[in-house]
PDB file of C-alpha atoms in Angstrom:
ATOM      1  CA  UNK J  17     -35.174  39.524  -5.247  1.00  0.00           C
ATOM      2  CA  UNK J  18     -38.271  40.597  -3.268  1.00  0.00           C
ATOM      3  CA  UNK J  19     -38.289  44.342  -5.375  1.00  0.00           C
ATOM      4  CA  UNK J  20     -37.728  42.854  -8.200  1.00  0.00           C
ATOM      5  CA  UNK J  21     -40.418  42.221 -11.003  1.00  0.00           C
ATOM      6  CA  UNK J  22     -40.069  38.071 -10.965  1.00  0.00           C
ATOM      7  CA  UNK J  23     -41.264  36.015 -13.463  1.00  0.00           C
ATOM      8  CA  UNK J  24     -43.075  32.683 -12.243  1.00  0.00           C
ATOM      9  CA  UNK J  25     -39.846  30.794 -13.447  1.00  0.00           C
ATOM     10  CA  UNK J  26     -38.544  28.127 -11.259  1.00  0.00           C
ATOM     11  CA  UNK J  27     -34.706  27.552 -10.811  1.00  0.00           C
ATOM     12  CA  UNK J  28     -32.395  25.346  -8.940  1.00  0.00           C
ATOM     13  CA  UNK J  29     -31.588  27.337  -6.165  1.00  0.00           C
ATOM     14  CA  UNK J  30     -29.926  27.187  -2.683  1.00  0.00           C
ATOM     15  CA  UNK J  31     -32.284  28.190   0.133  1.00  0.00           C
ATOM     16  CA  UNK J  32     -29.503  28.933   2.261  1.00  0.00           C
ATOM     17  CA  UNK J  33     -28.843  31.924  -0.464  1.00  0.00           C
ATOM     18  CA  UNK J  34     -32.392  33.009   0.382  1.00  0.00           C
ATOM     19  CA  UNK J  35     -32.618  33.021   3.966  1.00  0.00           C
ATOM     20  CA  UNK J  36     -29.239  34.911   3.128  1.00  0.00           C
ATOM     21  CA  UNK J  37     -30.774  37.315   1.284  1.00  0.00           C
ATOM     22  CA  UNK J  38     -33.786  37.676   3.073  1.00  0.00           C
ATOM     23  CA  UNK J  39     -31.643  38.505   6.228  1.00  0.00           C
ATOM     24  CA  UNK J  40     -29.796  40.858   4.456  1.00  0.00           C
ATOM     25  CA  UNK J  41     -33.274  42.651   3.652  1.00  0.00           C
ATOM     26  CA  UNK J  42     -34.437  42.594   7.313  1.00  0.00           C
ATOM     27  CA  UNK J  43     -31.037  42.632   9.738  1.00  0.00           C
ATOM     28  CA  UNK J  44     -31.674  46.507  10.521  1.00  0.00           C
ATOM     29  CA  UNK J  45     -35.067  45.748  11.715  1.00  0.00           C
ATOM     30  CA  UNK J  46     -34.310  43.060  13.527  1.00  0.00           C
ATOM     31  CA  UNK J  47     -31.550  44.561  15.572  1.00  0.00           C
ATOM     32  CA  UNK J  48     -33.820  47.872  15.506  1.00  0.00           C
ATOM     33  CA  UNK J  49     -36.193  45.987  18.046  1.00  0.00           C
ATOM     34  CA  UNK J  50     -33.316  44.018  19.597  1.00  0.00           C
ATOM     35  CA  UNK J  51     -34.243  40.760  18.606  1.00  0.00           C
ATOM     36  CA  UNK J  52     -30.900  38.400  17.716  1.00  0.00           C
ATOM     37  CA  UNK J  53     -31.199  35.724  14.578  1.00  0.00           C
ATOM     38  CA  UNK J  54     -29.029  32.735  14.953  1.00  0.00           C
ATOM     39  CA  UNK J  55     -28.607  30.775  11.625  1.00  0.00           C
ATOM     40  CA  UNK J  56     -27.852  26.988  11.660  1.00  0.00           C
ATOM     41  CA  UNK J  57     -27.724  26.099   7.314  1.00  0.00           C
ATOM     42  CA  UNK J  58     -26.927  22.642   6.220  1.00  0.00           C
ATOM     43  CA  UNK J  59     -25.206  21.792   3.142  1.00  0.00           C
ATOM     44  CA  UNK J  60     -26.704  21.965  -0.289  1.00  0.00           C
ATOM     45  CA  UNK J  61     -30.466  22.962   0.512  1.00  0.00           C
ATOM     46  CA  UNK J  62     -31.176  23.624  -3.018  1.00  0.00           C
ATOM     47  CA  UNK J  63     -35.473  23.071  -4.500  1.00  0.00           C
ATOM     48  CA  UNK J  64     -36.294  24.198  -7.619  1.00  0.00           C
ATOM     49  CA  UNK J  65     -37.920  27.410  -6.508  1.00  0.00           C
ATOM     50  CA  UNK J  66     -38.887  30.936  -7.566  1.00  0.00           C
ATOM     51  CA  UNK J  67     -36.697  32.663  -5.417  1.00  0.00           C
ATOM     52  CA  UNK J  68     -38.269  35.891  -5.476  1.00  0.00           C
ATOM     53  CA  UNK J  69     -41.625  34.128  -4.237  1.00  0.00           C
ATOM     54  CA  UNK J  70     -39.638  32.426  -1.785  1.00  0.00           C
ATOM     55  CA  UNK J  71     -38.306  35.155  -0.376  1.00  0.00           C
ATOM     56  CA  UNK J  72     -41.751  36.758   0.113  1.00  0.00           C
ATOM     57  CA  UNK J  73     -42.365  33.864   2.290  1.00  0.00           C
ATOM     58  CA  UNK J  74     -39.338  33.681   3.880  1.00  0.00           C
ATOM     59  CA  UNK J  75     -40.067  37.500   4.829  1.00  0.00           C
ATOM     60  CA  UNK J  76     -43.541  37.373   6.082  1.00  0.00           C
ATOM     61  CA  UNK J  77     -42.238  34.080   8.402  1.00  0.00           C
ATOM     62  CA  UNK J  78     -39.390  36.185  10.181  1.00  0.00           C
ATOM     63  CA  UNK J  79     -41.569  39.294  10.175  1.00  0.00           C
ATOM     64  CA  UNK J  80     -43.983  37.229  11.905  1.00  0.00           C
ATOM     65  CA  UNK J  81     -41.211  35.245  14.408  1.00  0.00           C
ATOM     66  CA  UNK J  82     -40.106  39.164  15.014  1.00  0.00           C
ATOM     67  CA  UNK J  83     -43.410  40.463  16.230  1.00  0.00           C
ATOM     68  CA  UNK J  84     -43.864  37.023  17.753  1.00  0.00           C
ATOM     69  CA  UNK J  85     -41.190  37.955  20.294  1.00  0.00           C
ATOM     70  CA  UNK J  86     -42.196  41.346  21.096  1.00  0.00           C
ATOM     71  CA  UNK J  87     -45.496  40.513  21.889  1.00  0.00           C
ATOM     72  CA  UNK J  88     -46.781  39.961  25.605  1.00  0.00           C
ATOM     73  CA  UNK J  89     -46.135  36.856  26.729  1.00  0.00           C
ATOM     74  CA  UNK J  90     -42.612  36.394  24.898  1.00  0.00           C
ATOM     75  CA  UNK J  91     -40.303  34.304  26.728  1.00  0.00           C
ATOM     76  CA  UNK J  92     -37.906  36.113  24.585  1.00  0.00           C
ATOM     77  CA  UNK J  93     -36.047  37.980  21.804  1.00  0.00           C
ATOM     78  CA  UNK J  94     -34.429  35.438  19.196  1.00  0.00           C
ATOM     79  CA  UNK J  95     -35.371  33.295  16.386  1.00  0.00           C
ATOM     80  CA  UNK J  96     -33.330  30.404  14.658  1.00  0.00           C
ATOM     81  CA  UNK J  97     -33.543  29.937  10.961  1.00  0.00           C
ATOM     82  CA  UNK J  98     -32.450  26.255   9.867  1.00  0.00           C
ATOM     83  CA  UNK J  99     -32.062  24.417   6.771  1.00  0.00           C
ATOM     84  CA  UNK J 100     -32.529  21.030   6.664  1.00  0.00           C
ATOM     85  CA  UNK J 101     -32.375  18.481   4.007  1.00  0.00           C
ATOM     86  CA  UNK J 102     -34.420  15.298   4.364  1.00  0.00           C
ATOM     87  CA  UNK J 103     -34.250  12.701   2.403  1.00  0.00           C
ATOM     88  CA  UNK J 104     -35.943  14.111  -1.175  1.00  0.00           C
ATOM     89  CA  UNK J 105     -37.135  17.584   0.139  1.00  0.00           C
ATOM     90  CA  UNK J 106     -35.315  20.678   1.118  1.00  0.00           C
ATOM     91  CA  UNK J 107     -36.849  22.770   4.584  1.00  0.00           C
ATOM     92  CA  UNK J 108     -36.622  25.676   6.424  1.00  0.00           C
ATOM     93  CA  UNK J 109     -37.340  26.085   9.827  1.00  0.00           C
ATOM     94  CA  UNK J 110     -38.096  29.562  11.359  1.00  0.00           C
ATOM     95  CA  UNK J 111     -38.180  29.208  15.117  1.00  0.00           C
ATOM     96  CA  UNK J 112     -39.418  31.593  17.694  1.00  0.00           C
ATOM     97  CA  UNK J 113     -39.533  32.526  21.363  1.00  0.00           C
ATOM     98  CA  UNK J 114     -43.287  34.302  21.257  1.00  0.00           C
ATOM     99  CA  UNK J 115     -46.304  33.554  23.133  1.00  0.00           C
ATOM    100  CA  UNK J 116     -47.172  30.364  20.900  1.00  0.00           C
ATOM    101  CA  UNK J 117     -49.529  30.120  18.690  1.00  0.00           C
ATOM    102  CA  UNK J 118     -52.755  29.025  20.660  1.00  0.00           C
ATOM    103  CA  UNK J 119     -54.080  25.714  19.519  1.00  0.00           C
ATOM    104  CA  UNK J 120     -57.372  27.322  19.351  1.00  0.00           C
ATOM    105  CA  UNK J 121     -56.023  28.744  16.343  1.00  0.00           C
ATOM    106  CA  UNK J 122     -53.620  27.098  14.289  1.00  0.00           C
ATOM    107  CA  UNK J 123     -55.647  25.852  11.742  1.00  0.00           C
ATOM    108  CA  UNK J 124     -57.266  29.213  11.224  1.00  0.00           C
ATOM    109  CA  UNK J 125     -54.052  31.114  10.925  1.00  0.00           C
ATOM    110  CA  UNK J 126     -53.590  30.556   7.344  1.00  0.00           C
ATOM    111  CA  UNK J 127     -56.960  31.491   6.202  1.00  0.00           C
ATOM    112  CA  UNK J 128     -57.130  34.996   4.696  1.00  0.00           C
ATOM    113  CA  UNK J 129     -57.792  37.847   6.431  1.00  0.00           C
ATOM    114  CA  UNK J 130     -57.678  36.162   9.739  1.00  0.00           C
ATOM    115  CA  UNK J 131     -54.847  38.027  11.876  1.00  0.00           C
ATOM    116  CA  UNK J 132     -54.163  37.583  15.931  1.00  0.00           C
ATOM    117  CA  UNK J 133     -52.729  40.683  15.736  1.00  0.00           C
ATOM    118  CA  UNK J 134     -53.757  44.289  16.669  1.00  0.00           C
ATOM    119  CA  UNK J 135     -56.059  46.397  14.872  1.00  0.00           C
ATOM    120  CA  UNK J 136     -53.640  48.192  12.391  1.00  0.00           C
ATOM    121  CA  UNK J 137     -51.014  46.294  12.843  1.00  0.00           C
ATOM    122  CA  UNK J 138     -51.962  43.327  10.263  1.00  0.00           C
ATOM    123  CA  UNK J 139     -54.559  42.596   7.482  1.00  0.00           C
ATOM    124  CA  UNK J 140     -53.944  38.739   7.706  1.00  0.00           C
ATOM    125  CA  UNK J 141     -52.771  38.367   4.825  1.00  0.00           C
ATOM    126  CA  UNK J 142     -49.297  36.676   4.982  1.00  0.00           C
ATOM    127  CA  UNK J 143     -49.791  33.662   5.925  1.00  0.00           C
ATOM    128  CA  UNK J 144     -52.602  32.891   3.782  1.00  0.00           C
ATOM    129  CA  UNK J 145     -50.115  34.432   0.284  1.00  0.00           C
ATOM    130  CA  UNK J 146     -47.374  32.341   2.116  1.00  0.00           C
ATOM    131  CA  UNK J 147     -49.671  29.190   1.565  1.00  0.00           C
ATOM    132  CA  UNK J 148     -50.853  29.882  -1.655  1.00  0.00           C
ATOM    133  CA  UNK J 149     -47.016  30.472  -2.848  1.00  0.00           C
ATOM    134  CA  UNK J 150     -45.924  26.949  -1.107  1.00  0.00           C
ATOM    135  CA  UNK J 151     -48.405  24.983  -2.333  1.00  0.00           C
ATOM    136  CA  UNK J 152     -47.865  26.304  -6.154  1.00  0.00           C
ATOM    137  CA  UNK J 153     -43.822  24.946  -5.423  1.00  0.00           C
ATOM    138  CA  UNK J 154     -45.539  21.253  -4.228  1.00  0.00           C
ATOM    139  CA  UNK J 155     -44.658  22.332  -0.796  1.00  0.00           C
ATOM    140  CA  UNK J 156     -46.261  22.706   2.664  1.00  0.00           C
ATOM    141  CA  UNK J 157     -46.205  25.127   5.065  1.00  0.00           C
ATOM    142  CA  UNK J 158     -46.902  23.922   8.657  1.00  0.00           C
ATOM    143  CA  UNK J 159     -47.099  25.451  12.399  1.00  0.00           C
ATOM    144  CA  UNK J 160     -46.316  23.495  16.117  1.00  0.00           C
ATOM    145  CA  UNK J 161     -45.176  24.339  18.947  1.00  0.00           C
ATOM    146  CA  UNK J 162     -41.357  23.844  19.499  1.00  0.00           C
ATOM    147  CA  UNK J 163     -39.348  22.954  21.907  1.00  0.00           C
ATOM    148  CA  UNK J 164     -37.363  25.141  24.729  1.00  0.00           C
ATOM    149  CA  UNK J 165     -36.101  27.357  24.519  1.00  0.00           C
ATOM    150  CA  UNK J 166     -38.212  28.523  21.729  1.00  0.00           C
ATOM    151  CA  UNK J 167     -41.960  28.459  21.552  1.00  0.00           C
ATOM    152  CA  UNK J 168     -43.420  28.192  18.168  1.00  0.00           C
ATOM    153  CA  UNK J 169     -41.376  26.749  14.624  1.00  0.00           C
ATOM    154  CA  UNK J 170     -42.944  27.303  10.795  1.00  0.00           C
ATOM    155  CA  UNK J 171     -41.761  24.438   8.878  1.00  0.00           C
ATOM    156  CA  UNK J 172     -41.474  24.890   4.838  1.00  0.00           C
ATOM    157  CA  UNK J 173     -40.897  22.348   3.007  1.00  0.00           C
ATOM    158  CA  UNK J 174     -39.779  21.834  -0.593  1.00  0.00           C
ATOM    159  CA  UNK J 175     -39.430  18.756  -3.282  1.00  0.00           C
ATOM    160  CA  UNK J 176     -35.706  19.107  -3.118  1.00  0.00           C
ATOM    161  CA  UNK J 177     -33.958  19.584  -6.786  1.00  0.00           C
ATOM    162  CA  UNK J 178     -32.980  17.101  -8.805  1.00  0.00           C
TER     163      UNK J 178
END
């Protein structure tokens, strides 16, 4: 999905198929830089999405969890990907054990441009299109801390399907 041209159509479509797909995409890196992806999916996590949008986000939130734990500080290498379904919505949780994400800076973290990151090694960009995509699906896109043994979780949420 994420090569592909995509049209701005929305289907009814399992999330757990895109954090499938998106791990598909990225496995290689991942084990590359030694950091292990545990998966916990729930049943029937399906929004009426744009999957190739979707999995853009999806993307930039494990790229992120990925540099997250090679980063100074890192209490260590592995992130947890859950779908959830509350009642009406569908999430996804992408868990981390980085640094954190200093309160300092949480609310600036989705503003474009702004990046935490090394010179050269992000424009601060991803967030900020990972926002902007969210919000056109009537979703949100949140950041806390989490707890033990990770440090840091980005929640999306989605209207679930009807």
């Amino acid at each position: 999905y994420y090569s592909r041209e995509g049209a701005s159509e929305r289907q009814v479509f399992d999330l757990n198929q895109i954090v499938h797909d998106t791990m598909q995409l990225l496995s290689h890196q991942l084990q590359i830089d030694g950091v292990q992806v545990e998966m916990q999916l729930c049943q029937d996590c399906s929004a009426n999405v744009n999957p190739n949008e979707m999995q853009q986000v999806l993307t930039n939130l494990i790229l992120n969890a990925k540099d997250a734990c090679l980063e100074q500080g890192a209490v260590g290498k592995k992130i947890l990907i859950r779908t959830t379904r509350p009642p009406k919505e569908a999430m996804v949780e992408v868990f981390d054990q980085g640094a954190g994400v200093p309160e300092a800076i949480r609310e600036r973290i989705f503003e474009p441009f702004f990046t935490s990151k090394p010179v050269g090694k992000g424009v601060g960009l991803g967030l900020s299109v990972s926002m902007e995509l969210v919000s056109q699906h009537e979703g949100r896109l949140m950041v806390s801390g989490a707890d033990r043994p990770f440090s840091t979780v980005f929640r999306l949420t989605l209207p679930a399907a009807r």
